[in-house]
Tab-separated table of C-alpha atoms and ligand atoms in Angstrom:
chain	number	residue	atom	x	y	z
A	1333	MET	CA	210.549	75.940	98.282
A	1334	ARG	CA	210.790	79.744	97.582
A	1335	LEU	CA	211.204	81.963	100.469
A	1336	SER	CA	210.495	85.554	99.951
A	1337	HIS	CA	212.614	86.617	102.951
A	1338	ARG	CA	216.309	85.997	103.310
A	1339	LYS	CA	217.084	83.716	106.229
A	1340	THR	CA	220.273	82.194	107.569
A	1341	GLN	CA	220.429	78.418	107.244
A	1342	GLN	CA	219.969	78.052	111.004
A	1343	GLN	CA	216.741	80.262	110.895
A	1344	VAL	CA	215.445	78.240	107.967
A	1345	ASN	CA	215.735	75.127	110.081
A	1346	LEU	CA	214.220	76.713	113.263
A	1347	THR	CA	211.644	79.316	112.108
A	1348	LYS	CA	208.843	79.031	109.689
A	1349	ARG	CA	206.754	81.207	107.569
A	1350	ILE	CA	203.300	80.531	108.604
A	1351	LEU	CA	200.017	81.475	107.154
A	1352	ILE	CA	197.254	82.087	109.663
A	1353	THR	CA	193.768	82.265	107.922
A	1354	GLY	CA	191.521	84.271	110.125
A	1355	GLY	CA	194.571	86.019	111.640
A	1356	ALA	CA	192.647	89.165	112.493
A	1357	GLY	CA	190.287	87.319	114.554
A	1358	PHE	CA	190.280	86.663	118.329
A	1359	ILE	CA	191.997	83.217	118.425
A	1360	GLY	CA	194.076	83.784	115.233
A	1361	GLY	CA	195.575	87.040	116.667
A	1362	HIS	CA	196.662	85.418	119.869
A	1363	ILE	CA	198.281	82.506	117.954
A	1364	ALA	CA	199.927	84.960	115.588
A	1365	GLU	CA	201.429	86.882	118.689
A	1366	LEU	CA	202.850	83.652	120.112
A	1367	LEU	CA	204.416	82.507	116.916
A	1368	LEU	CA	206.153	85.874	116.582
A	1369	THR	CA	207.594	85.594	119.978
A	1370	GLN	CA	209.161	82.417	118.936
A	1371	GLY	CA	210.807	83.896	115.914
A	1372	HIS	CA	208.451	82.730	113.154
A	1373	GLN	CA	207.181	84.776	110.425
A	1374	VAL	CA	203.450	85.296	110.141
A	1375	VAL	CA	201.144	86.101	107.299
A	1376	ALA	CA	197.485	86.618	108.138
A	1377	VAL	CA	194.660	86.357	105.630
A	1378	ASP	CA	191.378	87.783	106.744
A	1379	ASN	CA	188.293	89.328	105.212
A	1380	LEU	CA	187.632	91.279	108.397
A	1381	ALA	CA	184.044	89.907	108.580
A	1382	THR	CA	184.377	89.680	112.327
A	1383	GLY	CA	188.198	90.317	112.648
A	1384	LYS	CA	189.896	93.496	113.330
A	1385	GLN	CA	193.147	94.875	112.010
A	1386	GLN	CA	194.273	95.727	115.565
A	1387	ASN	CA	194.095	91.990	116.412
A	1388	VAL	CA	196.968	91.394	113.933
A	1389	PRO	CA	200.227	91.899	116.076
A	1390	ASP	CA	202.959	94.089	114.932
A	1391	GLY	CA	205.451	92.245	112.789
A	1392	ALA	CA	202.749	90.127	111.157
A	1393	GLN	CA	201.730	90.858	107.548
A	1394	LEU	CA	197.867	91.187	106.898
A	1395	VAL	CA	196.473	90.315	103.502
A	1396	ILE	CA	192.841	91.485	103.376
A	1397	GLY	CA	190.847	88.759	101.439
A	1398	ASP	CA	188.480	85.949	101.423
A	1399	VAL	CA	189.731	82.396	102.293
A	1400	SER	CA	187.426	80.947	99.626
A	1401	ASP	CA	189.155	83.020	96.846
A	1402	SER	CA	191.931	80.943	95.322
A	1403	VAL	CA	193.388	83.976	93.633
A	1404	VAL	CA	193.987	85.553	97.053
A	1405	LEU	CA	195.369	82.350	98.347
A	1406	GLU	CA	197.625	81.780	95.492
A	1407	SER	CA	199.201	85.183	95.855
A	1408	ILE	CA	200.190	84.335	99.320
A	1409	PHE	CA	201.276	80.740	98.793
A	1410	GLU	CA	203.337	81.513	95.880
A	1411	THR	CA	205.589	83.653	98.358
A	1412	GLY	CA	206.533	80.498	100.123
A	1413	ILE	CA	204.582	79.129	103.113
A	1414	ASP	CA	206.030	76.373	105.489
A	1415	ALA	CA	202.797	75.809	107.561
A	1416	VAL	CA	199.196	76.902	107.592
A	1417	MET	CA	196.999	77.454	110.647
A	1418	HIS	CA	193.489	77.487	109.104
A	1419	ILE	CA	191.443	79.363	111.581
A	1420	ALA	CA	189.282	81.503	109.475
A	1421	GLY	CA	185.696	80.683	109.868
A	1422	GLN	CA	181.966	81.846	110.262
A	1423	ALA	CA	181.863	81.030	114.052
A	1424	SER	CA	178.290	81.806	114.910
A	1425	ILE	CA	175.691	79.024	115.278
A	1426	SER	CA	172.654	81.311	114.940
A	1427	LEU	CA	174.196	82.937	111.826
A	1428	SER	CA	174.715	79.414	110.314
A	1429	PHE	CA	170.949	78.927	110.438
A	1430	ALA	CA	170.242	82.517	109.018
A	1431	ASN	CA	172.573	82.205	106.190
A	1432	PRO	CA	173.525	78.452	105.649
A	1433	ALA	CA	175.073	79.147	102.246
A	1434	ALA	CA	177.643	81.731	103.692
A	1435	ASP	CA	178.536	79.369	106.535
A	1436	LEU	CA	179.143	76.591	104.009
A	1437	ASN	CA	181.144	78.908	101.617
A	1438	THR	CA	183.466	80.042	104.425
A	1439	ASN	CA	183.757	77.005	106.682
A	1440	THR	CA	183.873	74.210	104.101
A	1441	LEU	CA	184.563	75.674	100.676
A	1442	GLY	CA	187.165	77.940	102.255
A	1443	THR	CA	188.852	74.849	103.740
A	1444	ILE	CA	188.731	73.095	100.407
A	1445	ARG	CA	190.452	76.073	98.731
A	1446	VAL	CA	193.160	76.200	101.522
A	1447	LEU	CA	193.767	72.407	101.014
A	1448	GLN	CA	193.949	72.853	97.224
A	1449	ALA	CA	196.741	75.570	97.774
A	1450	CYS	CA	198.543	73.282	100.259
A	1451	LEU	CA	198.565	70.436	97.669
A	1452	LYS	CA	199.685	72.716	94.744
A	1453	HIS	CA	202.517	74.265	96.837
A	1454	LYS	CA	203.359	70.961	98.792
A	1455	VAL	CA	203.010	72.776	101.998
A	1456	PRO	CA	203.884	69.957	104.572
A	1457	ARG	CA	201.879	71.077	107.636
A	1458	LEU	CA	198.309	72.320	108.307
A	1459	LEU	CA	196.455	72.706	111.651
A	1460	PHE	CA	192.764	73.282	111.484
A	1461	ALA	CA	190.296	75.007	113.829
A	1462	SER	CA	187.543	72.426	114.413
A	1463	SER	CA	184.948	72.697	116.952
A	1464	MET	CA	183.351	70.786	119.968
A	1465	THR	CA	179.930	71.498	118.336
A	1466	ILE	CA	180.541	68.478	116.071
A	1467	TYR	CA	179.786	66.209	119.047
A	1468	GLY	CA	176.280	67.666	119.124
A	1469	ALA	CA	173.640	65.888	121.145
A	1470	ASN	CA	176.208	63.610	122.638
A	1471	PRO	CA	175.353	62.471	126.156
A	1472	VAL	CA	178.803	61.317	127.094
A	1473	THR	CA	180.660	64.026	128.973
A	1474	PRO	CA	183.445	64.767	129.344
A	1475	THR	CA	183.609	63.714	125.652
A	1476	PRO	CA	186.622	62.055	124.148
A	1477	GLU	CA	187.589	62.395	120.551
A	1478	THR	CA	186.475	58.796	119.979
A	1479	GLU	CA	182.870	59.573	120.570
A	1480	PRO	CA	181.006	59.772	117.244
A	1481	ALA	CA	180.115	63.134	115.672
A	1482	ASN	CA	176.403	64.010	115.788
A	1483	PRO	CA	176.271	67.709	114.666
A	1484	ILE	CA	172.909	69.370	115.338
A	1485	SER	CA	173.756	72.921	113.955
A	1486	TYR	CA	174.427	73.836	110.397
A	1487	TYR	CA	177.748	75.489	111.684
A	1488	ALA	CA	178.697	72.202	113.216
A	1489	ILE	CA	177.944	70.378	110.011
A	1490	THR	CA	180.138	72.632	107.939
A	1491	LYS	CA	182.961	72.412	110.525
A	1492	TYR	CA	182.794	68.516	110.649
A	1493	ALA	CA	182.705	68.403	106.826
A	1494	ALA	CA	185.803	70.750	106.730
A	1495	GLU	CA	187.554	68.628	109.359
A	1496	ARG	CA	187.043	65.440	107.382
A	1497	TYR	CA	188.270	67.135	104.133
A	1498	VAL	CA	191.443	67.994	106.030
A	1499	HIS	CA	192.046	64.494	107.212
A	1500	ALA	CA	190.920	62.641	104.133
A	1501	THR	CA	193.240	64.889	102.050
A	1502	ALA	CA	196.241	63.990	104.165
A	1503	LEU	CA	195.439	60.313	103.778
A	1504	ARG	CA	195.264	60.571	99.893
A	1505	PRO	CA	197.467	57.806	98.585
A	1506	ASP	CA	198.216	59.904	95.430
A	1507	LEU	CA	200.176	62.658	97.389
A	1508	ASP	CA	203.814	62.783	96.529
A	1509	PHE	CA	204.833	64.641	99.724
A	1510	ASN	CA	204.017	64.216	103.466
A	1511	PHE	CA	201.041	66.334	104.298
A	1512	ASN	CA	200.790	66.321	108.151
A	1513	VAL	CA	197.596	67.680	109.604
A	1514	THR	CA	196.013	68.220	113.019
A	1515	SER	CA	192.573	69.411	113.969
A	1516	PHE	CA	191.713	71.018	117.354
A	1517	ARG	CA	188.212	70.534	118.396
A	1518	MET	CA	188.119	73.733	120.592
A	1519	PHE	CA	185.470	74.064	123.242
A	1520	ASN	CA	184.350	77.617	124.326
A	1521	VAL	CA	187.405	79.888	124.014
A	1522	TYR	CA	187.364	83.077	125.854
A	1523	GLY	CA	189.781	85.876	126.861
A	1524	PRO	CA	190.998	89.429	126.100
A	1525	ARG	CA	190.303	90.702	122.681
A	1526	GLN	CA	187.161	88.635	122.129
A	1527	SER	CA	184.587	90.874	120.610
A	1528	LEU	CA	182.294	92.593	123.193
A	1529	THR	CA	179.989	93.853	120.486
A	1530	ASN	CA	179.337	90.687	118.298
A	1531	SER	CA	175.989	89.494	119.739
A	1532	TYR	CA	176.159	86.272	117.724
A	1533	GLN	CA	179.202	84.527	119.072
A	1534	GLY	CA	180.986	83.983	122.501
A	1535	VAL	CA	178.470	83.943	125.248
A	1536	PHE	CA	180.880	85.101	127.844
A	1537	ALA	CA	181.990	88.169	125.957
A	1538	ILE	CA	178.340	88.800	125.020
A	1539	PHE	CA	177.345	88.924	128.726
A	1540	VAL	CA	180.310	91.189	129.637
A	1541	GLY	CA	179.452	93.572	126.718
A	1542	ASN	CA	175.786	93.537	127.770
A	1543	VAL	CA	176.607	94.507	131.362
A	1544	LEU	CA	179.148	97.264	130.317
A	1545	ARG	CA	176.544	98.811	128.094
A	1546	GLY	CA	173.685	98.394	130.719
A	1547	GLU	CA	171.772	96.033	128.479
A	1548	PRO	CA	169.692	93.063	129.738
A	1549	ILE	CA	171.410	89.751	129.673
A	1550	ARG	CA	169.484	87.231	127.569
A	1551	ILE	CA	169.643	83.612	128.475
A	1552	TYR	CA	168.277	80.995	126.020
A	1553	SER	CA	166.530	78.006	127.620
A	1554	ASP	CA	166.696	77.589	131.355
A	1555	GLY	CA	170.380	78.485	131.701
A	1556	GLU	CA	171.325	75.097	133.021
A	1557	GLN	CA	172.923	74.160	129.681
A	1558	ALA	CA	176.679	74.052	130.244
A	1559	ARG	CA	179.819	74.894	128.373
A	1560	ASP	CA	183.555	74.158	128.903
A	1561	PHE	CA	185.433	77.566	128.971
A	1562	VAL	CA	189.084	77.458	127.984
A	1563	HIS	CA	191.356	80.465	127.937
A	1564	VAL	CA	192.734	81.715	124.703
A	1565	THR	CA	196.339	81.644	125.837
A	1566	ASP	CA	195.942	78.027	126.739
A	1567	VAL	CA	194.572	77.377	123.300
A	1568	ALA	CA	197.280	79.298	121.560
A	1569	ARG	CA	199.972	77.387	123.494
A	1570	ALA	CA	198.427	74.091	122.338
A	1571	TRP	CA	198.463	75.197	118.646
A	1572	VAL	CA	202.096	76.380	118.734
A	1573	THR	CA	203.257	73.386	120.720
A	1574	ALA	CA	201.667	70.974	118.024
A	1575	LEU	CA	203.276	72.857	115.131
A	1576	ASP	CA	206.485	70.792	115.067
A	1577	ASN	CA	205.298	67.885	117.142
A	1578	PRO	CA	205.065	64.654	115.028
A	1579	SER	CA	202.866	62.938	117.713
A	1580	SER	CA	199.949	65.270	116.736
A	1581	TYR	CA	200.051	64.483	112.991
A	1582	GLY	CA	196.962	62.953	111.719
A	1583	GLN	CA	195.235	63.627	115.067
A	1584	VAL	CA	191.993	65.277	116.088
A	1585	ILE	CA	192.495	66.749	119.568
A	1586	ASN	CA	189.996	68.360	122.024
A	1587	LEU	CA	191.024	71.645	123.686
A	1588	GLY	CA	189.102	72.422	126.768
A	1589	THR	CA	189.301	72.251	130.538
A	1590	GLY	CA	186.971	69.275	131.318
A	1591	GLN	CA	185.101	71.618	133.586
A	1592	PRO	CA	181.542	72.535	132.608
A	1593	THR	CA	180.109	75.878	133.669
A	1594	SER	CA	176.333	76.441	133.284
A	1595	VAL	CA	175.159	79.642	131.549
A	1596	ASN	CA	173.454	80.606	134.877
A	1597	GLU	CA	176.759	80.339	136.666
A	1598	LEU	CA	178.406	82.230	133.994
A	1599	ALA	CA	175.872	85.038	134.237
A	1600	ASP	CA	176.233	85.064	138.161
A	1601	LEU	CA	179.983	85.266	137.738
A	1602	VAL	CA	179.821	88.149	135.316
A	1603	LEU	CA	177.124	90.000	137.280
A	1604	ALA	CA	179.174	89.640	140.424
A	1605	ALA	CA	182.190	91.192	138.968
A	1606	PHE	CA	179.891	94.318	138.459
A	1607	GLY	CA	178.354	94.197	141.900
A	1608	HIS	CA	175.083	92.562	140.656
A	1609	THR	CA	173.122	89.365	140.975
A	1610	ARG	CA	170.325	87.918	138.731
A	1611	ASP	CA	167.986	89.498	141.180
A	1612	THR	CA	169.372	93.045	140.926
A	1613	TYR	CA	170.044	93.052	137.204
A	1614	PRO	CA	167.693	92.527	134.205
A	1615	VAL	CA	167.995	88.903	132.948
A	1616	GLU	CA	165.647	87.737	130.361
A	1617	TYR	CA	164.912	84.011	129.776
A	1618	ARG	CA	164.101	83.185	126.058
A	1619	THR	CA	163.258	79.928	124.339
A	1620	ALA	CA	166.203	77.761	123.344
A	1621	GLN	CA	168.034	78.494	120.197
A	1622	ALA	CA	168.501	76.111	117.247
A	1623	GLY	CA	171.512	74.018	117.440
A	1624	ASP	CA	172.172	74.675	121.113
A	1625	MET	CA	173.839	71.762	122.976
A	1626	ARG	CA	172.906	70.817	126.482
A	1627	VAL	CA	176.119	70.022	128.150
A	1628	SER	CA	179.530	70.194	126.693
A	1629	ALA	CA	182.859	69.289	128.294
A	1630	ALA	CA	186.064	68.121	126.928
A	1631	ASP	CA	187.981	64.959	127.698
A	1632	ILE	CA	191.539	66.418	127.488
A	1633	HIS	CA	193.552	63.169	127.984
A	1634	LEU	CA	194.637	63.025	124.390
A	1635	ALA	CA	196.088	66.719	124.484
A	1636	GLN	CA	197.891	65.717	127.620
A	1637	SER	CA	199.413	62.609	126.362
A	1638	LEU	CA	200.345	63.873	122.764
A	1639	LEU	CA	201.362	67.417	123.504
A	1640	GLY	CA	202.054	67.428	127.287
A	1641	TRP	CA	199.440	70.074	127.318
A	1642	SER	CA	196.965	70.963	130.001
A	1643	PRO	CA	195.102	74.146	130.730
A	1644	GLN	CA	196.933	76.537	133.030
A	1645	VAL	CA	194.361	79.326	133.471
A	1646	ALA	CA	191.622	78.531	136.020
A	1647	VAL	CA	188.253	79.682	134.795
A	1648	ASN	CA	187.547	82.133	137.632
A	1649	ASP	CA	191.063	83.845	137.246
A	1650	GLY	CA	190.735	83.808	133.341
A	1651	MET	CA	187.288	85.413	133.506
A	1652	ALA	CA	188.393	87.968	136.103
A	1653	GLU	CA	191.333	89.000	134.009
A	1654	THR	CA	189.100	89.274	130.891
A	1655	ILE	CA	186.515	91.377	132.672
A	1656	ALA	CA	189.265	93.694	133.794
A	1657	TRP	CA	190.505	93.953	130.300
A	1658	ALA	CA	186.927	94.694	129.011
A	1659	ARG	CA	186.361	97.375	131.683
A	1660	GLN	CA	189.692	99.001	130.666
A	1661	ILE	CA	188.929	99.140	126.913
A	1662	SER	CA	185.311	100.258	127.631
A	1663	GLN	CA	186.759	103.194	129.576
A	1664	SER	CA	189.253	104.017	126.942
A	1665	ILE	CA	186.599	104.284	124.185
A	1666	LYS	CA	184.221	106.425	126.184
B	527	NAD	N1	185.738	80.951	119.778
B	527	NAD	C1	185.462	79.678	120.030
B	527	NAD	O1	184.959	79.209	121.183
B	527	NAD	C2	185.651	78.658	119.048
B	527	NAD	C3	185.550	77.332	119.347
B	527	NAD	C4	185.661	76.198	118.368
B	527	NAD	C5	186.067	76.616	117.119
B	527	NAD	N2	186.204	77.886	116.815
B	527	NAD	C6	186.684	78.275	115.430
B	527	NAD	O2	187.854	79.045	115.552
B	527	NAD	C7	188.034	79.987	114.565
B	527	NAD	C8	188.275	81.332	115.182
B	527	NAD	O3	187.198	81.685	116.055
B	527	NAD	P1	187.196	83.120	116.741
B	527	NAD	O4	186.570	82.927	118.082
B	527	NAD	O5	188.626	83.661	116.808
B	527	NAD	O6	186.292	83.939	115.957
B	527	NAD	P2	186.520	85.265	115.147
B	527	NAD	O7	185.354	85.643	114.454
B	527	NAD	O8	187.233	86.181	115.901
B	527	NAD	O9	187.653	84.815	114.085
B	527	NAD	C9	187.301	84.279	112.820
B	527	NAD	C10	188.149	85.168	111.815
B	527	NAD	O10	187.903	84.586	110.422
B	527	NAD	C11	187.649	85.752	109.573
B	527	NAD	N3	186.927	85.213	108.491
B	527	NAD	C12	185.541	84.874	108.520
B	527	NAD	N4	185.256	84.558	107.346
B	527	NAD	C13	186.281	84.707	106.494
B	527	NAD	C14	186.563	84.532	105.130
B	527	NAD	N5	185.565	84.079	104.407
B	527	NAD	N6	187.740	84.720	104.598
B	527	NAD	C15	188.734	85.209	105.453
B	527	NAD	N7	188.530	85.452	106.713
B	527	NAD	C16	187.437	85.147	107.269
B	527	NAD	C17	187.064	86.716	110.501
B	527	NAD	O11	187.083	88.071	109.883
B	527	NAD	C18	187.822	86.583	111.751
B	527	NAD	O12	188.795	87.395	111.819
B	527	NAD	C19	186.681	79.823	113.747
B	527	NAD	O13	186.948	79.086	112.673
B	527	NAD	C20	185.818	79.232	114.687
B	527	NAD	O14	184.757	78.481	114.015
B	527	NAD	C21	185.994	78.979	117.727
């Protein structure tokens, strides 16, 4: 393997040069930050569709490019990559219905391109950002990984296809190297640096952004649909813990808290932080959106047993911290 940076033998054993696709995004930026604190080298590739350069921490290299472009990927992989965290994705359910081809291109074809580059360069490790949406209209909650996939949004279909490409590739009998993969089916990730201005993804950040700008909160359906909110630092810790942990090889692992919060409860929590209630602030109820799941909550026993991982940030604390961050940055840009 070629390494473009000179390392001592001890560093070669302990630290890795890691490619994070989508490294300028919300989750990718947090994972990059944690990897750097552990001494790893980080290369981010991102087309800045929703990501921001400022999400890429100091010390990481950013290559601006599309994950479905094999020329861009080749220029990175030929510098020597020890592991890939494949996080780039079109993450909005509503945009997946508005532009299915773009969703398929980024989420599924982009994953195939990353896999092809891994095979060509015999990269031994890949971790993939899968999604709880693949469970779809599944009545079993908390949902264990053994429940069948039943995706009901175009987004979930492209994510599930990508996840299956990842695991089917790792099992190919014709590979002449060990290709160890792990997928994380992440539930609703929230925390500082989630976009407050992207009205297509991240219901908590959307509500916070709405209230900061004095806009009405829009709730689709009756608001009793529930989501499992997990803090981004807990998620980043799971990814980094799994990196060198053989017990996670070949596994699909839920990352959530197991605690569902309804969208009405979420709106109440956000409004209360700003001194409002649903009676004192404009809240509009609209018809349900395509692909919307009714209840989602993770069974997290597998993450606990394989990684010794459990979420450490209580939802109320994490949301209060995130709202404080959002207030601060909205003050600083006024
Ligand atoms: N946030 C969640 O709750 C959640 C839950 C489950 C899965 N996921 C998945 O995790 C990943 C990260 O989500 P996020 O919340 O950080 O969203 P995000 O939009 O902040 O991050 C996605 C990143 O991918 C980049 N990107 C998009 N298309 C690209 C392309 N074609 N080429 C290169 N880069 C591209 C974007 O610019 C962005 O930086 C996504 O794949 C998403 O589907 C997110």
